[in-house]
XYZ file of C-alpha atoms in Angstrom:
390
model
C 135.594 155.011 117.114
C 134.205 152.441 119.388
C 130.839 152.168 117.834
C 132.341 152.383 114.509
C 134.488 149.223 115.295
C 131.471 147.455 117.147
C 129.338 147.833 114.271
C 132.373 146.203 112.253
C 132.346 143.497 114.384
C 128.383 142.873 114.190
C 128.558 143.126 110.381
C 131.168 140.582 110.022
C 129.792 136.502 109.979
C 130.626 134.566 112.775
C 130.227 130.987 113.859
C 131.367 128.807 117.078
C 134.145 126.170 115.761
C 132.017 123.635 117.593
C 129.296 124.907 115.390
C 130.979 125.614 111.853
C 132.122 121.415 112.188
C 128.766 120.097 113.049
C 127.050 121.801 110.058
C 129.492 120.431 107.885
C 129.303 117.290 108.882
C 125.394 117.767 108.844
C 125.574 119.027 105.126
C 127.563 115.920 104.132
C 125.694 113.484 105.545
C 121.979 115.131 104.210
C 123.813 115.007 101.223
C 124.679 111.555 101.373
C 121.670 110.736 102.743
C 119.669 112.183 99.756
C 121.729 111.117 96.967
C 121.933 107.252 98.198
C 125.615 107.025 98.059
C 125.657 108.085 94.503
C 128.745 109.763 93.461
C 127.187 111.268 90.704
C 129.787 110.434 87.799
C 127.848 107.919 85.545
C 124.245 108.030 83.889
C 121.964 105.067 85.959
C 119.706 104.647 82.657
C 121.900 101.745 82.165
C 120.939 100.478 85.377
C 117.141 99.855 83.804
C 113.774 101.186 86.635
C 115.965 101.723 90.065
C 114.624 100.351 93.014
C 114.883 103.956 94.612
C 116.929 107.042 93.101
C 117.480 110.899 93.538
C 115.921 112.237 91.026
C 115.945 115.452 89.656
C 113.410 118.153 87.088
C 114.920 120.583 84.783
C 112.467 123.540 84.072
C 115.153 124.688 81.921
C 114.209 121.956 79.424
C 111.006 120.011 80.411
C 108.649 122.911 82.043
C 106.149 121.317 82.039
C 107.633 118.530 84.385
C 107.125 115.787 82.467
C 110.723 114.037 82.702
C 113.307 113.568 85.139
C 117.099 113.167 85.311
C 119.850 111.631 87.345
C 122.530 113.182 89.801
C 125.057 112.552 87.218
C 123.370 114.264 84.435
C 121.643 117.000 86.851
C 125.927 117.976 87.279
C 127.107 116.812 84.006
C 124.530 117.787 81.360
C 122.248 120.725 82.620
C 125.032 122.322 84.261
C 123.670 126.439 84.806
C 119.702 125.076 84.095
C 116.864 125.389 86.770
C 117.102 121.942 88.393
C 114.687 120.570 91.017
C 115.587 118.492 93.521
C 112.789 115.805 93.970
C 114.855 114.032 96.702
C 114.042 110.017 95.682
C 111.617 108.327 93.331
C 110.704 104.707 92.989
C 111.284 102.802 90.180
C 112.331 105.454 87.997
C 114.692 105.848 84.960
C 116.707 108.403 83.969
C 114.843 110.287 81.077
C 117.746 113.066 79.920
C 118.022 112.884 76.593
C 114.844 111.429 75.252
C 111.980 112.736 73.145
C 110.847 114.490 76.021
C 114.238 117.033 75.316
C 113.903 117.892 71.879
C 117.249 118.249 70.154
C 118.989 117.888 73.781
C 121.265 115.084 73.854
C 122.659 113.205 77.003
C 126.762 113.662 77.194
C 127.161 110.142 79.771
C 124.484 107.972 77.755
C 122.893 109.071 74.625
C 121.748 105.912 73.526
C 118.464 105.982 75.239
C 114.381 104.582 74.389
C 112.434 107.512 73.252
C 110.562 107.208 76.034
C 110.509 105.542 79.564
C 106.928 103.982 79.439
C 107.134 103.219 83.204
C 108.323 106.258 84.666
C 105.557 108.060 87.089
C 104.871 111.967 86.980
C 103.482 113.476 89.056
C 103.243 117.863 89.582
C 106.373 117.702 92.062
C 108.468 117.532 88.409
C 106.656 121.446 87.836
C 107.866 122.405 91.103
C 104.500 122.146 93.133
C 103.445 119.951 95.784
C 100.343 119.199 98.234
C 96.698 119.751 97.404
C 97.119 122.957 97.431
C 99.807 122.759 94.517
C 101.885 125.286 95.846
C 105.821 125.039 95.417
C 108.320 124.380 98.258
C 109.864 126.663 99.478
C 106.782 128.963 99.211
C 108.338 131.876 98.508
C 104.605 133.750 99.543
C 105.305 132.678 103.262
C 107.857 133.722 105.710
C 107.986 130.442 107.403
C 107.826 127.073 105.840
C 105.383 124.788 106.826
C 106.867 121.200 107.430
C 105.743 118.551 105.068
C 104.514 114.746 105.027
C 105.538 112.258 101.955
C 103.382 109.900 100.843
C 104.529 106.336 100.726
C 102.787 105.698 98.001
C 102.094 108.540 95.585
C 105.811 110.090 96.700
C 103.989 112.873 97.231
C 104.525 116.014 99.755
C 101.631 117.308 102.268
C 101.564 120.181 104.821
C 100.111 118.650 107.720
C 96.617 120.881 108.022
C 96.016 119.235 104.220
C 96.037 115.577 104.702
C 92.652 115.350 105.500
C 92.344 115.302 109.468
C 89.161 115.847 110.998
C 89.467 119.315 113.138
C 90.049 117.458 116.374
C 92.828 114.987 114.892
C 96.282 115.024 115.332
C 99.205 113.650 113.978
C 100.487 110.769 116.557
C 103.407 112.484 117.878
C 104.971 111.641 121.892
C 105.410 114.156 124.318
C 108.465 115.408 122.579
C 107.180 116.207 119.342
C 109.005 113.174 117.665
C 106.190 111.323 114.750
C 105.235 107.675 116.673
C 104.511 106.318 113.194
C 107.276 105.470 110.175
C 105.379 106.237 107.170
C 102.328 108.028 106.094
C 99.843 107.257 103.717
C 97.216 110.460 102.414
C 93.634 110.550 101.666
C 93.877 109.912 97.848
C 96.012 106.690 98.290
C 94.185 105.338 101.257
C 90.746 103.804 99.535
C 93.917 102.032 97.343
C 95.271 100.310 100.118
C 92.104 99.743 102.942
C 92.975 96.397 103.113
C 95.585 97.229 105.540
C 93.051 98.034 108.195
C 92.438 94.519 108.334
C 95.882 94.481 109.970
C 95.452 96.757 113.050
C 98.704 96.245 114.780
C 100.597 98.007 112.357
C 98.268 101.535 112.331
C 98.585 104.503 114.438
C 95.258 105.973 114.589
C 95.174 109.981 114.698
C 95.063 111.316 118.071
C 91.332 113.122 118.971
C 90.717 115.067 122.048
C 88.795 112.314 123.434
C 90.601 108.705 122.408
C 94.773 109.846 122.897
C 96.952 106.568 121.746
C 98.363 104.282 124.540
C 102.284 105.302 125.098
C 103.286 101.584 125.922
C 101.539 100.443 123.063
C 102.771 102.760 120.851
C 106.226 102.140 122.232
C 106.122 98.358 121.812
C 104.830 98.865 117.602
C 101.293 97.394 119.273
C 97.461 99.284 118.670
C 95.691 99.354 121.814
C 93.243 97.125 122.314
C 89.751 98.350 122.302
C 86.292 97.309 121.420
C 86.281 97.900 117.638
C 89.624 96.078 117.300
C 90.205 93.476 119.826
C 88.643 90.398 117.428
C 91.225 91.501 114.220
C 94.096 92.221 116.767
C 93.651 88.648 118.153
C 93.127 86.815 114.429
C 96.614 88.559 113.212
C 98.007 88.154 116.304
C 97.565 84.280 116.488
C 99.096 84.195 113.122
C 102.649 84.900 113.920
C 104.352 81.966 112.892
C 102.277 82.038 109.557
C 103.939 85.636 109.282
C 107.169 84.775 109.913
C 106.682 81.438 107.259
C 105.267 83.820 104.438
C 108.421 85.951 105.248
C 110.773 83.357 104.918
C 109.748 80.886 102.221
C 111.890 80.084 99.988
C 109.724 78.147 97.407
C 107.563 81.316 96.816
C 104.632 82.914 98.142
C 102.646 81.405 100.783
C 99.375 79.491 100.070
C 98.204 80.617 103.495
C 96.381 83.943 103.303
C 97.044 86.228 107.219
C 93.940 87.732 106.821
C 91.352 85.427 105.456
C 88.661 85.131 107.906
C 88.948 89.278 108.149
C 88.720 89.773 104.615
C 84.495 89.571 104.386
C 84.103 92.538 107.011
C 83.452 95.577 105.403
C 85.914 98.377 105.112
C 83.616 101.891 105.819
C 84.628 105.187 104.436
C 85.743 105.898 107.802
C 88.318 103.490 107.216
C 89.414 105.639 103.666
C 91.328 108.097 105.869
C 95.073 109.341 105.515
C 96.928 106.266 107.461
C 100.153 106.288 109.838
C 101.607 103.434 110.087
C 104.224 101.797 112.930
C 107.936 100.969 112.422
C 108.340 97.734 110.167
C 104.463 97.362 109.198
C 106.063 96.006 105.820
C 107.363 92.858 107.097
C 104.028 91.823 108.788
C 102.032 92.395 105.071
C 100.970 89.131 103.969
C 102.310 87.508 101.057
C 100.113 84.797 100.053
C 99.540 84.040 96.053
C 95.683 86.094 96.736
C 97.683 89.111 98.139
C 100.441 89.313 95.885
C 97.869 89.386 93.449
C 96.218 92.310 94.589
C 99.343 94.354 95.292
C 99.651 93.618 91.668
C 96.564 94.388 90.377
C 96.528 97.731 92.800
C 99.848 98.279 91.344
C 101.643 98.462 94.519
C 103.675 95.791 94.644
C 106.360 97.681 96.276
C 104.392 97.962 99.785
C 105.713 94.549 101.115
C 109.393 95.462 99.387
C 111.287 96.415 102.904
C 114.401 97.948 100.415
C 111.384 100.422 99.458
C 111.388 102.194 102.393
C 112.874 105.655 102.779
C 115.153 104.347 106.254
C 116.420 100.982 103.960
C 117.732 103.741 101.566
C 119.360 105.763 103.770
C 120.453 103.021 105.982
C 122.263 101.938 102.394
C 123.300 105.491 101.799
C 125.046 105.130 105.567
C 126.642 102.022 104.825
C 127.803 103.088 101.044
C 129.476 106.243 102.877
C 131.285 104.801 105.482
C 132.961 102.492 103.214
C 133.698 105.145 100.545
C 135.585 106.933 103.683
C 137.504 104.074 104.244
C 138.052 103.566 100.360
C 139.530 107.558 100.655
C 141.576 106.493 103.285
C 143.313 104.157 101.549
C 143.683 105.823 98.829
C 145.489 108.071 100.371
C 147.761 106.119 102.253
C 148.558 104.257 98.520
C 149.469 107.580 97.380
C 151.960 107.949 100.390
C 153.361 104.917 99.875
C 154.162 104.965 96.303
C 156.346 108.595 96.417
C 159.696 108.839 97.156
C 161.326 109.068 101.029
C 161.634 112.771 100.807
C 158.647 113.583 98.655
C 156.943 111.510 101.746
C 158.402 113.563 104.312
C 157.827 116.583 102.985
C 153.725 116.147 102.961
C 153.840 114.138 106.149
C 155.766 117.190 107.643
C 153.295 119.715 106.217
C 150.040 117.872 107.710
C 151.729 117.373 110.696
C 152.483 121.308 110.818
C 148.905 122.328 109.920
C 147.363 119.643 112.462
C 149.692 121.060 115.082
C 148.616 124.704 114.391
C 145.269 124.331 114.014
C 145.686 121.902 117.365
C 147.303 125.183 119.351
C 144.339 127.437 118.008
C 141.776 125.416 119.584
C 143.472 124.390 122.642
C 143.906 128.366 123.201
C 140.628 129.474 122.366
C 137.324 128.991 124.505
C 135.342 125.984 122.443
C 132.185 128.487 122.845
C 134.641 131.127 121.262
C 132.918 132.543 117.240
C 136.215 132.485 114.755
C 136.780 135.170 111.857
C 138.336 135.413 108.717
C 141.467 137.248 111.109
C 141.334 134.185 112.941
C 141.920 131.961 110.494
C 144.616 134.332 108.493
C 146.918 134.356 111.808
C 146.907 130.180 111.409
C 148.189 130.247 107.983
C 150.331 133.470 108.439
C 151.539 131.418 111.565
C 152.254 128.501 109.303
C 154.186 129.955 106.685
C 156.321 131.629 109.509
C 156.722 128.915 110.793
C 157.862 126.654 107.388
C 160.042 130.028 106.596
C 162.536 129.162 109.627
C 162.755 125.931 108.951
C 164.481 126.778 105.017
């Protein structure tokens, strides 16, 4: 009998309350976090190329991943289909609809182009990520291998396939925790060497033999040595030239950050995957010769600080706190606009579950796992409870 009941205990799910609330809140706020604020009820293809979206695949309708939909027509319109979350894309519109769907027609906004001409695709829309082109979650490994984006493709990596020399690691303190803010891999680096001609803002790969400085890291500074001290001392005499190209209102600036760096040669050893330090964006130069190349590279969006990943969720932040506040009062709108004993009644029945659920915790150990019993007594209590009272 006891074992029997033991084993009925082990077999049922159980979770801490302290627990069961932090992963909720958790789940909300990856959610939020992901989906940029974005409620999800309206098509953004009215909204033209977004800065930076969740976007989503369908392999229902475009398998071979050559389109991509919005949250509110990844809920609305392919409701049931295989859907692939590709977290956030730059500059993208939503496609669902289009040519690209055959007969398919969008039910928020189906007057769309044929075709969004400036959209970028790459084989994340199939499902498939990395070098390696293997899909994530793998479902041929037991434990998932954590993954790098690209800032620039918007590509994902696993770490041992970014292109590291054997004795290189990823710049990482003593904790674990990445001492760089974005990453750039090995097929997007020869597009953007110039930025080793600003040293201060990239995190070399640790080697057995050179380890990065932890104050230098810590201060968003590359330590000085040999083969960098003459370009750390050019940009760093330029900081009020930096902070002028930041700032100028008339357009950009005529003086170029780098010019008297520009004529040494960038070495294939420079063409490596790239980690870069917190706010390397804002130090970019933005002279007219610059801006021009960004252009011509077609990656104007590197000096663009609302490109980053943290601007969006910083948004995303922002856009849900004041959507709480917006429920709040929404709420208390409601309240006020029913009658005195309509009122009561709800105020009396919050206050009744707040003050039950209140007793339950104060009586329980906050290490203490709940169960579906446990939460059956609380509303069996409350209707007891609201029964006396009639």
């Amino acid at each position: 009998m006891s074992d029997a009941f033991d084993d009925e205990i082990d077999a049922e799910p159980t979770i801490s309350i302290g627990d069961y609330l932090k992963a909720v809140e958790e789940e909300e706020l990856e959610a939020d976090l992901v989906l940029g604020g974005d409620e999800g009820k309206e098509c953004t293809y009215s909204k033209g190329y977004v800065k930076r979206q969740a976007v989503f695949s369908c392999l229902t309708c475009t398998p071979d991943g050559n389109a991509g939909i919005c949250t509110a027509c990844s809920l609305s319109c392919h409701e049931g289909h295989d859907i692939l979350e590709l977290w956030t894309k730059r500059n993208f519109r939503c496609d669902c609809g289009n040519s690209k769907f055959g007969e398919f027609y969008c039910k928020l906004s189906a007057s769309k182009d044929v075709e969004n001409s400036e959209n970028k695709y790459n084989h994340n829309f199939k499902g498939t990520y990395c070098t390696c082109d293997q899909p994530y979650p793998d479902p041929n490994v037991e434990e998932q291998v954590e993954m790098i984006q690209c800032c620039v493709c918007e590509d994902w990596f696993h770490e041992e396939h970014i292109g590291l020399q054997p004795n290189d690691k990823i710049p990482r303190d003593e904790e674990g925790e990445p001492l760089y803010m974005d990453f750039i891999c090995q097929g997007c680096a020869p597009v953007c060497s110039f930025l080793n001609y600003y040293p201060q803002i990239i995190s070399a790969p640790e080697t057995t033999s050179d380890t990065l400085d932890r104050k230098a890291v810590s201060e968003n500074t590359h330590p000085t040595s040999p083969a960098n001290t003459t370009n750390s001392a050019t940009v760093s005499n330029a900081d009020g030239v930096i902070k002028k190209c930041n700032t100028e209102a008339a357009g950009p600036s005529t003086t170029c950050l780098i010019q008297d760096l520009v004529g040494n040669p960038i070495t294939d050893e420079n063409n490596k995957p790239l980690f870069l330090f917190k706010n390397w964006r804002e130090i970019l130069c933005r002279c007219e010769k610059c801006s021009d190349l960004y252009a011509q590279q077609r990656i104007s969006f590197l000096p663009d600080k609302e490109d980053s990943i943290a601007e969006y969720e910083r948004m995303a932040k922002q856009r849900r706190s004041e959507n709480m506040q917006k429920q709040e009062g929404d709420e208390m709108n409601f309240l006020n606009n029913l009658g005195h004993v309509e009122k009561m009644e709800i105020l009396s029945g919050i206050s009744d579950m707040k003050n039950e659920i209140f007793s339950f915790l104060e009586s329980s150990d906050p290490s203490k796992v709940i169960t579906t019993a446990d939460v059956q007594q609380v509303f069996e209590n409350l209707a007891k409870k609201r029964k006396r009272s009639q």
